[in-house]
PDB file of C-alpha atoms in Angstrom:
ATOM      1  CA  UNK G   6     -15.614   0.320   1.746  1.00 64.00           C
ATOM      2  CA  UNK G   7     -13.694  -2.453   3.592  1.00 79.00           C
ATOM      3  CA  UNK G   8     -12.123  -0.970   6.984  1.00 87.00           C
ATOM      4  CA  UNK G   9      -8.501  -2.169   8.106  1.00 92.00           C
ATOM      5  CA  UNK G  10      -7.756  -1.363  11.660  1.00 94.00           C
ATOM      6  CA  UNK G  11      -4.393  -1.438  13.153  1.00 96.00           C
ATOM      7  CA  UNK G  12      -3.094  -0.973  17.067  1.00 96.00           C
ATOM      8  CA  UNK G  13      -1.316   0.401  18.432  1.00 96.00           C
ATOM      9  CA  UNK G  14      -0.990   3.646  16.269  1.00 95.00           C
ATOM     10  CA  UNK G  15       2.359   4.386  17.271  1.00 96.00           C
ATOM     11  CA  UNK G  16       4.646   2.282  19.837  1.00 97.00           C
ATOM     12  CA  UNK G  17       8.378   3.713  21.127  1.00 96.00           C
ATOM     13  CA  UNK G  18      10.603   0.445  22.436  1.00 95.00           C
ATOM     14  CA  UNK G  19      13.534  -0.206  24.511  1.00 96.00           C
ATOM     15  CA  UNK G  20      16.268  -1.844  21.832  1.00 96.00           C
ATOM     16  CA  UNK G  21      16.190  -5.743  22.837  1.00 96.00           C
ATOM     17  CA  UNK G  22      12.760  -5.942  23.186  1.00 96.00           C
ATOM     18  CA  UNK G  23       9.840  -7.148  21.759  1.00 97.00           C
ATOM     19  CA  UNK G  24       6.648  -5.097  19.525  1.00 97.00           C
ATOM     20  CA  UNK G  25       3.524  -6.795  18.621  1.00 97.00           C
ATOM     21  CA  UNK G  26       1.317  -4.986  16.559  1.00 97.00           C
ATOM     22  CA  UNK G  27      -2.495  -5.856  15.550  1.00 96.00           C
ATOM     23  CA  UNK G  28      -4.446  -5.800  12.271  1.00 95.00           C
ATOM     24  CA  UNK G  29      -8.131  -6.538  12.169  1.00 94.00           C
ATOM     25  CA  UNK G  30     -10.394  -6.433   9.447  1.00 90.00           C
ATOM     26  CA  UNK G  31     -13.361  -4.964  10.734  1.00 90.00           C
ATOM     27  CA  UNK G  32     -15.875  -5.471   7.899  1.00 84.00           C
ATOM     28  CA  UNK G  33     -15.124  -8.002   6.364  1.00 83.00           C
ATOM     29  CA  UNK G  34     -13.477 -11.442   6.619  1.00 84.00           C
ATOM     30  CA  UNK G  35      -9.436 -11.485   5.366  1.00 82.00           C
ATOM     31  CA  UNK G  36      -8.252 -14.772   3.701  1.00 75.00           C
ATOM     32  CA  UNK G  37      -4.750 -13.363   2.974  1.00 85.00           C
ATOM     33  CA  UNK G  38      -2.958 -10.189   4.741  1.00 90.00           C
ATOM     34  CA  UNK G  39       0.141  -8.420   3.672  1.00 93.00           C
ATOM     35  CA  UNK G  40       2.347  -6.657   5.897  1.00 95.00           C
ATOM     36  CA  UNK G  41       4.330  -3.653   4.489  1.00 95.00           C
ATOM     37  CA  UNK G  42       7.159  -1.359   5.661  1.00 94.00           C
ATOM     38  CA  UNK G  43       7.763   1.781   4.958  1.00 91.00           C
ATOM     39  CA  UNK G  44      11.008   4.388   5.116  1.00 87.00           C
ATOM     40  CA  UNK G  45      10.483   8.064   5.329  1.00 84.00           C
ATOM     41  CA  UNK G  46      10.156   9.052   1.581  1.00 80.00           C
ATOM     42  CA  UNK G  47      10.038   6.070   0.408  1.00 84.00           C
ATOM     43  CA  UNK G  48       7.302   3.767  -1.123  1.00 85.00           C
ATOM     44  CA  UNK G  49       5.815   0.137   0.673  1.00 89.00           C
ATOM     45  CA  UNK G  50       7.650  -2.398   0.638  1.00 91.00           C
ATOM     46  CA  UNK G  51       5.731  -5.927   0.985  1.00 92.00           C
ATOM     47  CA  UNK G  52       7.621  -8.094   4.036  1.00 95.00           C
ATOM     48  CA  UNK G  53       5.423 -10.723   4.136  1.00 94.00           C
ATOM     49  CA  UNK G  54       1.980 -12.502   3.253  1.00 91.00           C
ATOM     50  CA  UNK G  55       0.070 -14.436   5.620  1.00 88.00           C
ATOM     51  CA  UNK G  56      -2.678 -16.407   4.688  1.00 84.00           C
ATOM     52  CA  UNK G  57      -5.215 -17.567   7.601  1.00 79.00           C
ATOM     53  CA  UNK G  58      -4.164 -20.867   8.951  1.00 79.00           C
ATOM     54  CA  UNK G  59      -0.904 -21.083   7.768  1.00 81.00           C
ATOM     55  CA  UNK G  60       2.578 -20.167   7.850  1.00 85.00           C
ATOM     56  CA  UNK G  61       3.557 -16.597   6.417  1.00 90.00           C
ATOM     57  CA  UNK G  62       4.997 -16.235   3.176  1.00 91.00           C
ATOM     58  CA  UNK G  63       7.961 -14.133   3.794  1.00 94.00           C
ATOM     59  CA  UNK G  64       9.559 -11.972   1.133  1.00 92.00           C
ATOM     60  CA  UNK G  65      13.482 -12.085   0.302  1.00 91.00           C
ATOM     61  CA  UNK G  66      15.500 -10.678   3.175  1.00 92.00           C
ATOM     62  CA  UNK G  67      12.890 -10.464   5.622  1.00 94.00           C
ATOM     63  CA  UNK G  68      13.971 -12.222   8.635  1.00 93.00           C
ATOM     64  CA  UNK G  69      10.859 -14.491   9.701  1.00 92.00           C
ATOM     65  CA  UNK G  70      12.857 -15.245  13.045  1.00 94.00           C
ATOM     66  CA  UNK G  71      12.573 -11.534  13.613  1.00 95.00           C
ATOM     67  CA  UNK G  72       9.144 -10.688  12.481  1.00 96.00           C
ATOM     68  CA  UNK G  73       7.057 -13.238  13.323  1.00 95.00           C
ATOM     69  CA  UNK G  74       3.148 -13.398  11.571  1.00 93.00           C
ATOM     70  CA  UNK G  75       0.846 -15.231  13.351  1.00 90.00           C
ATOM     71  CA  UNK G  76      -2.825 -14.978  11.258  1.00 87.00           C
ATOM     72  CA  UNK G  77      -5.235 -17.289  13.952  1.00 82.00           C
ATOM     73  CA  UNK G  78      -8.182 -16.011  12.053  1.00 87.00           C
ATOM     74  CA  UNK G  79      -9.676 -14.503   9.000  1.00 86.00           C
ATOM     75  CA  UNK G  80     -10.092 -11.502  10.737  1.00 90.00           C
ATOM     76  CA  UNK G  81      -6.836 -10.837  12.495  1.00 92.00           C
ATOM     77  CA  UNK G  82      -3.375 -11.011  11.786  1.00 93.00           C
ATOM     78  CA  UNK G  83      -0.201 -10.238  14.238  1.00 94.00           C
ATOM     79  CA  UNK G  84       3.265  -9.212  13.399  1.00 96.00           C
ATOM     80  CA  UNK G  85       5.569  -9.284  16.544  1.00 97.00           C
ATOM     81  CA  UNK G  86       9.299  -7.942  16.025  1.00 97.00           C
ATOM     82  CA  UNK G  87      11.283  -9.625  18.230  1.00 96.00           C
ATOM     83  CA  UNK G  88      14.291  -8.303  19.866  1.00 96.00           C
ATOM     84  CA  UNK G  89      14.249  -4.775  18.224  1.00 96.00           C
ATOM     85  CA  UNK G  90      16.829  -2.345  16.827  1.00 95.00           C
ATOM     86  CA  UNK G  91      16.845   0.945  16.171  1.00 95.00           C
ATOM     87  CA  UNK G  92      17.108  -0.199  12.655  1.00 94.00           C
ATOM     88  CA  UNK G  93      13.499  -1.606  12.897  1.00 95.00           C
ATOM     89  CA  UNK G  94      11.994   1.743  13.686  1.00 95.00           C
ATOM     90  CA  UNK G  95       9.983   1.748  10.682  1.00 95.00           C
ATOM     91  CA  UNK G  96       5.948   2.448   9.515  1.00 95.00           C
ATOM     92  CA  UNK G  97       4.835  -0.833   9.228  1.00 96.00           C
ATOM     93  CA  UNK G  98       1.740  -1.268   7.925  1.00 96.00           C
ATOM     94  CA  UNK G  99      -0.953  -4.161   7.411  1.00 95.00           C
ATOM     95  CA  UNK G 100      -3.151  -4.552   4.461  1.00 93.00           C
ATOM     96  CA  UNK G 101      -6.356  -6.821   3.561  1.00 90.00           C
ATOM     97  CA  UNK G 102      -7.638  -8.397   0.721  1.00 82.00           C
ATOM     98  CA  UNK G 103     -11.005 -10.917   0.124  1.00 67.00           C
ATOM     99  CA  UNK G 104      -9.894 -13.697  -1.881  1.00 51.00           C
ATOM    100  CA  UNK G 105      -6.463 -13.396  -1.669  1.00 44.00           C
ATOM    101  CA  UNK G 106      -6.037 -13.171  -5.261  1.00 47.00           C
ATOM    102  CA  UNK G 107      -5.946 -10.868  -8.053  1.00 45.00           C
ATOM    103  CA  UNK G 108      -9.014  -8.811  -9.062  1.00 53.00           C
ATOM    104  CA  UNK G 109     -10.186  -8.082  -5.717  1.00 74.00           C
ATOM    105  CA  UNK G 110      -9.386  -4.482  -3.617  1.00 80.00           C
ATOM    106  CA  UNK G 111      -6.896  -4.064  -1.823  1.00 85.00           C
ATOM    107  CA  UNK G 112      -7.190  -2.220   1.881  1.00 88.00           C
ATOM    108  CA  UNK G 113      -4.485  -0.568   4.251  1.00 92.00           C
ATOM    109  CA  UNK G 114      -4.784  -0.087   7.812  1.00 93.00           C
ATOM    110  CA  UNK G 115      -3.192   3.079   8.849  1.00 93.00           C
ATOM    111  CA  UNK G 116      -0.298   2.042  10.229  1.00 95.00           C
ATOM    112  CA  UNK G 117       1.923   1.668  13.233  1.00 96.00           C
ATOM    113  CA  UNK G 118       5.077   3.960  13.548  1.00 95.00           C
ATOM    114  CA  UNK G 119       7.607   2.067  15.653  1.00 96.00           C
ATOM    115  CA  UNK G 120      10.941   4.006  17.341  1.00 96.00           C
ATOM    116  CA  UNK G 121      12.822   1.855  18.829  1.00 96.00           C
ATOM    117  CA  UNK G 122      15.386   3.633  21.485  1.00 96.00           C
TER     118      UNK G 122
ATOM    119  CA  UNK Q   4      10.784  -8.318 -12.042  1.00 83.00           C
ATOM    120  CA  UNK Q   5       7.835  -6.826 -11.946  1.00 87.00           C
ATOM    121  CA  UNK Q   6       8.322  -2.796 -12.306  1.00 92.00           C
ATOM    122  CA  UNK Q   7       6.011   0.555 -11.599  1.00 95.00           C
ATOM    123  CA  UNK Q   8       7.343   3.845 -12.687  1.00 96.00           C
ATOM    124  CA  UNK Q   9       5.271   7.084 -11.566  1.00 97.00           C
ATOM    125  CA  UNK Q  10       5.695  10.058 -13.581  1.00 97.00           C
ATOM    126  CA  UNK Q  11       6.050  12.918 -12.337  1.00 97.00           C
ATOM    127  CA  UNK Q  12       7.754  12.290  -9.376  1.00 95.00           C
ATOM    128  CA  UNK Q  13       6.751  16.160  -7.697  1.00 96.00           C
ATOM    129  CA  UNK Q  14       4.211  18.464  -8.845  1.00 97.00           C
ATOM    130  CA  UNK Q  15       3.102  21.460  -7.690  1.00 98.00           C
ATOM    131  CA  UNK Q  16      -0.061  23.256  -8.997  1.00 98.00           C
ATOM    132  CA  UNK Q  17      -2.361  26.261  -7.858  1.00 97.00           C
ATOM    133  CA  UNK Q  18      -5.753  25.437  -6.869  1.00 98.00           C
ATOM    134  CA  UNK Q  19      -8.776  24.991  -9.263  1.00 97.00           C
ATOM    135  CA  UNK Q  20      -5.609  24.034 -11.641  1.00 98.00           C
ATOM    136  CA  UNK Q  21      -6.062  20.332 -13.507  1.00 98.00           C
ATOM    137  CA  UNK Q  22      -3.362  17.767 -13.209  1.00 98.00           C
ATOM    138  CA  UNK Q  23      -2.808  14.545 -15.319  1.00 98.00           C
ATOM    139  CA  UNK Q  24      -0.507  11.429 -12.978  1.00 98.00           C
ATOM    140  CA  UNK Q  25       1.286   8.944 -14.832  1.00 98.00           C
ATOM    141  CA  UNK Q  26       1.687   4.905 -14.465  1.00 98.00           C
ATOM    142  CA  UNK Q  27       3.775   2.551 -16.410  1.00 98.00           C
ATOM    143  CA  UNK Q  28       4.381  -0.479 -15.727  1.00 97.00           C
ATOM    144  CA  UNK Q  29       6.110  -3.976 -16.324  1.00 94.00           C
ATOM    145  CA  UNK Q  30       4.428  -6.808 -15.276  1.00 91.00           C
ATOM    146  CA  UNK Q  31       4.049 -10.312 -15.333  1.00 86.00           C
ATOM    147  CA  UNK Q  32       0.420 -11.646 -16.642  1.00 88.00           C
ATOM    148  CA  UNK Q  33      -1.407  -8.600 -15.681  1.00 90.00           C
ATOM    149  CA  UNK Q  34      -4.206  -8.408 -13.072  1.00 89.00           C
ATOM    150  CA  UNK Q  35      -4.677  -4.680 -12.099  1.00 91.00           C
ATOM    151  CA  UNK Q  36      -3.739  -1.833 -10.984  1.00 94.00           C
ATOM    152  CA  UNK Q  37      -4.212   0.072  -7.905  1.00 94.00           C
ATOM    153  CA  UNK Q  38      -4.182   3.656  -7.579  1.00 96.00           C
ATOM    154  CA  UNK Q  39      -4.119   5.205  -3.298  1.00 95.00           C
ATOM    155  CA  UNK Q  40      -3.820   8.304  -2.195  1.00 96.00           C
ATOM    156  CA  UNK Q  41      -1.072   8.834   0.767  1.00 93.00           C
ATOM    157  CA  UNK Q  42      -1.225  11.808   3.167  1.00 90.00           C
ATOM    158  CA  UNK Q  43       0.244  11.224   6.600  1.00 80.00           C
ATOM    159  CA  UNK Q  44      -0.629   7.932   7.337  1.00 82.00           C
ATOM    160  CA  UNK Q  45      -1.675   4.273   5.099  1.00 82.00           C
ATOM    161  CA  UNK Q  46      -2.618   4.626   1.641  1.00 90.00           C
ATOM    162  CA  UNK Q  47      -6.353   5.451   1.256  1.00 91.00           C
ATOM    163  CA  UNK Q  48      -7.740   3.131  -1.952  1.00 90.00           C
ATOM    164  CA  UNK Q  49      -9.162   5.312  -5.062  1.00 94.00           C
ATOM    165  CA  UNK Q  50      -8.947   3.368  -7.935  1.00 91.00           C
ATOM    166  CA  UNK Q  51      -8.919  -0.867  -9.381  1.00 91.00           C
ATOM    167  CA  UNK Q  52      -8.333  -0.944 -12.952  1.00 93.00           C
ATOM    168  CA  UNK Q  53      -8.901  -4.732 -14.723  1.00 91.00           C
ATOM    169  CA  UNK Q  54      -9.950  -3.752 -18.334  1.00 89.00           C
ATOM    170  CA  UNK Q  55      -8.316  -0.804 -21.233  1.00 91.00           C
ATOM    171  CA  UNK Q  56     -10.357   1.585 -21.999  1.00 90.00           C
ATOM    172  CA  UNK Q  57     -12.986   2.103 -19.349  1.00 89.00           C
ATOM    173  CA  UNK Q  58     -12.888   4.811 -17.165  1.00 91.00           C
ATOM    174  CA  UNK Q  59     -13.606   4.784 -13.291  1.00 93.00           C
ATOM    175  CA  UNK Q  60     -14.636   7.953 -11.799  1.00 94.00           C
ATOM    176  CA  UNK Q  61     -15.292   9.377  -8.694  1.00 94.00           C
ATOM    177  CA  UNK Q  62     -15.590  12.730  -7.842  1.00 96.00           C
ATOM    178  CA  UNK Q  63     -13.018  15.512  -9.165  1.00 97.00           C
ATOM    179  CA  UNK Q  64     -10.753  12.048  -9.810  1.00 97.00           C
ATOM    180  CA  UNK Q  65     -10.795  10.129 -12.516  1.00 97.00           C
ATOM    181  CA  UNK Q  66      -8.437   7.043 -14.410  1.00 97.00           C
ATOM    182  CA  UNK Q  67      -7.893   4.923 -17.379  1.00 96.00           C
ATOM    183  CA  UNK Q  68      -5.966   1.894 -17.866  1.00 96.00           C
ATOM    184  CA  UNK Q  69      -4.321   1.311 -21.433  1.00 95.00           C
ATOM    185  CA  UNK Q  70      -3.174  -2.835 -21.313  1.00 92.00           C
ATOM    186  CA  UNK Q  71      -1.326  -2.155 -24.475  1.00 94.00           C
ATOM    187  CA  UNK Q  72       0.571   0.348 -24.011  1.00 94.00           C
ATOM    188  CA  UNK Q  73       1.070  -0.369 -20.435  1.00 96.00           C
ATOM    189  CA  UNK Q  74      -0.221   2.967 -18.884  1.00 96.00           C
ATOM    190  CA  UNK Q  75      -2.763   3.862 -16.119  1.00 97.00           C
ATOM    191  CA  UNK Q  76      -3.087   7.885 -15.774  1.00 98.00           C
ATOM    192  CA  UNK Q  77      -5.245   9.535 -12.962  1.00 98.00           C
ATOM    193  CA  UNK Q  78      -6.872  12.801 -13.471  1.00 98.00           C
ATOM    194  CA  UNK Q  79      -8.132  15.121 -10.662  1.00 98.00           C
ATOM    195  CA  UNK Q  80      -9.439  18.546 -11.707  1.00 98.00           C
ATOM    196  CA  UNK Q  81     -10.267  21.191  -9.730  1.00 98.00           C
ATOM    197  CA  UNK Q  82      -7.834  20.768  -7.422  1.00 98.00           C
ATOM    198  CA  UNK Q  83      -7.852  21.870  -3.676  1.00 97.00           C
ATOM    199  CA  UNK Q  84      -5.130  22.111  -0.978  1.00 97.00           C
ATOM    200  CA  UNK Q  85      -6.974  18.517   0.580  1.00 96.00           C
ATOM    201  CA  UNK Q  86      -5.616  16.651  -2.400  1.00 97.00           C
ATOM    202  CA  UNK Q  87      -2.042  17.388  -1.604  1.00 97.00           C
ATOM    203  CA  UNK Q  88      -0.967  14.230  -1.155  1.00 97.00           C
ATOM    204  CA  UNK Q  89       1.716  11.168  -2.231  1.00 95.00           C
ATOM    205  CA  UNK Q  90      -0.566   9.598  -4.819  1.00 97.00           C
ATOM    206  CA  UNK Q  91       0.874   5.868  -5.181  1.00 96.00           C
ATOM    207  CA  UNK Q  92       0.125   3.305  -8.365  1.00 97.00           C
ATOM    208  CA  UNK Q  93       0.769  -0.508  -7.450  1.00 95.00           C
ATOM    209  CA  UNK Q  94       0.501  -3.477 -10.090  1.00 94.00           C
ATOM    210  CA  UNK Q  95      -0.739  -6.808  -9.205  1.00 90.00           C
ATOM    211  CA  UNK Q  96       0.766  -9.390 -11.244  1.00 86.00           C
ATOM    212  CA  UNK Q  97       1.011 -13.369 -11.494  1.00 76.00           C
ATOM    213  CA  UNK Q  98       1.934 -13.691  -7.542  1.00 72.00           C
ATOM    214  CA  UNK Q  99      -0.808 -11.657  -6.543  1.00 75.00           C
ATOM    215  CA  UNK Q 100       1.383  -9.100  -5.178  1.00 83.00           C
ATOM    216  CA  UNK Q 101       1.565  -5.646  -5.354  1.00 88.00           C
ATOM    217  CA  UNK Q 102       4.370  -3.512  -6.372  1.00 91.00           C
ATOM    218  CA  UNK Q 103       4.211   0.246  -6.035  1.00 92.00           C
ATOM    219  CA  UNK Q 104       5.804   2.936  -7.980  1.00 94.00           C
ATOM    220  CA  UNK Q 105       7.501   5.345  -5.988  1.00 92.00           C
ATOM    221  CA  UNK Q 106       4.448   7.597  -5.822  1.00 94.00           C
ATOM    222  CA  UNK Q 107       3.877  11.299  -6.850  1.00 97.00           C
ATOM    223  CA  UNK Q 108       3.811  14.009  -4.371  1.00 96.00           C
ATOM    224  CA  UNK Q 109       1.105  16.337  -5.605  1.00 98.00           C
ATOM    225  CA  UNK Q 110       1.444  19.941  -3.939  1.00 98.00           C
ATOM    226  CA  UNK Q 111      -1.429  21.808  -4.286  1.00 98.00           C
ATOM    227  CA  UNK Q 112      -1.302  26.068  -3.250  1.00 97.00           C
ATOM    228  CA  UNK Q 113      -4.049  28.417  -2.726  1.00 95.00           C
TER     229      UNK Q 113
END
């Protein structure tokens, strides 16, 4: 199956600063990638959609000043949180899809825990 | 608002023992549903559901999709400790999106 790749695996942050995490998809080529948070306990939810060669789609009350989606190719997508918070320690996790429409699989990378101190 | 309920929500079960994992689901114009299983890290994909009726298998695990009634359920049988896991249903609807249920956290004992 499709493999989703994600880096770093786990990141720990000084408050104020800033996090950029990577999602590749290794197999296969990504027209649209969705990035996903998750709270302990809790299920994903979808931040924000990013479609290669354009500007993210961000879901409501998702800062897109703060989380910033930059997809330069159809294999790579970045999601930078700027000035963090403890608040932002979070899973966050990136997901792939050919097509970028309905009817096609859906694949997770496995994810980047983020602590910000 | 597009809307995933998972039934049960917990469930623990001995091993070798069968259990049955429920979807519903509210959605607008219908494109199919996901089923992933979630241990420690990302959801691992299992299952894509399009059409009623037909049943995708793989393994010990097995689902159906009913479009009318609005149900996906996911079987696994046999059950070992290495299924314990959150297993996690997601629509995909009009917007392409997914939306997840909450997931079911399947315990599994020796």
């Amino acid at each position: 199956g499709a493999v989703v790749s994600q880096h770093p695996s786990r990141v720990i942050c000084k408050s104020g600063t800033s996090v950029k995490i990577e999602c590749r998809s290794l197999d296969f080529q990504a027209t649209t990638m969705f990035w996903y948070r998750q709270f302990p306990k809790q299920s994903l939810m979808l931040m924000a959609t990013s479609n290669e060669g354009s500007k993210a789609t961000y879901e409501q009350g998702v800062e897109k000043d703060k989380f910033l989606i930059n997809h330069a190719s159809l294999t790579l997508s970045t999601l930078t949180v700027t000035s963090a918070h403890p608040e932002d320690s979070s899973f966050y996790i990136c997901s792939a899809t050919v097509g970028g429409t309905a009817g096609y699989e859906q694949y997770f990378g496995p994810g980047t825990r983020l602590t910000v101190t | 608002e597009d809307k995933v309920v998972q039934s049960p929500l917990s469930l623990v079960v001995h091993e070798g023992d069968t259990v049955t994992l429920n979807c519903s689901y509210e959605v607008t114009n219908f494109r199919s549903l996901l089923w992933y299983k979630q241990e420690k890290k990302a959801p691992t994909f299992l299952f894509m559901l399009t059409s009623s009726g037909i049943e995708k298998k793989s393994g010990r695990l097995s689902s159906i999709l009913d479009k009318k009634e609005l149900f996906s359920i996911l079987n696994i049988t046999a059950t070992q400790t290495g299924d314990s896991a959150v297993y996690l249903c997601a629509v995909r609807g009009s917007n392409y999106k997914l939306t997840f249920g909450k997931g079911t956290l399947l315990t599994v004992n020796p």
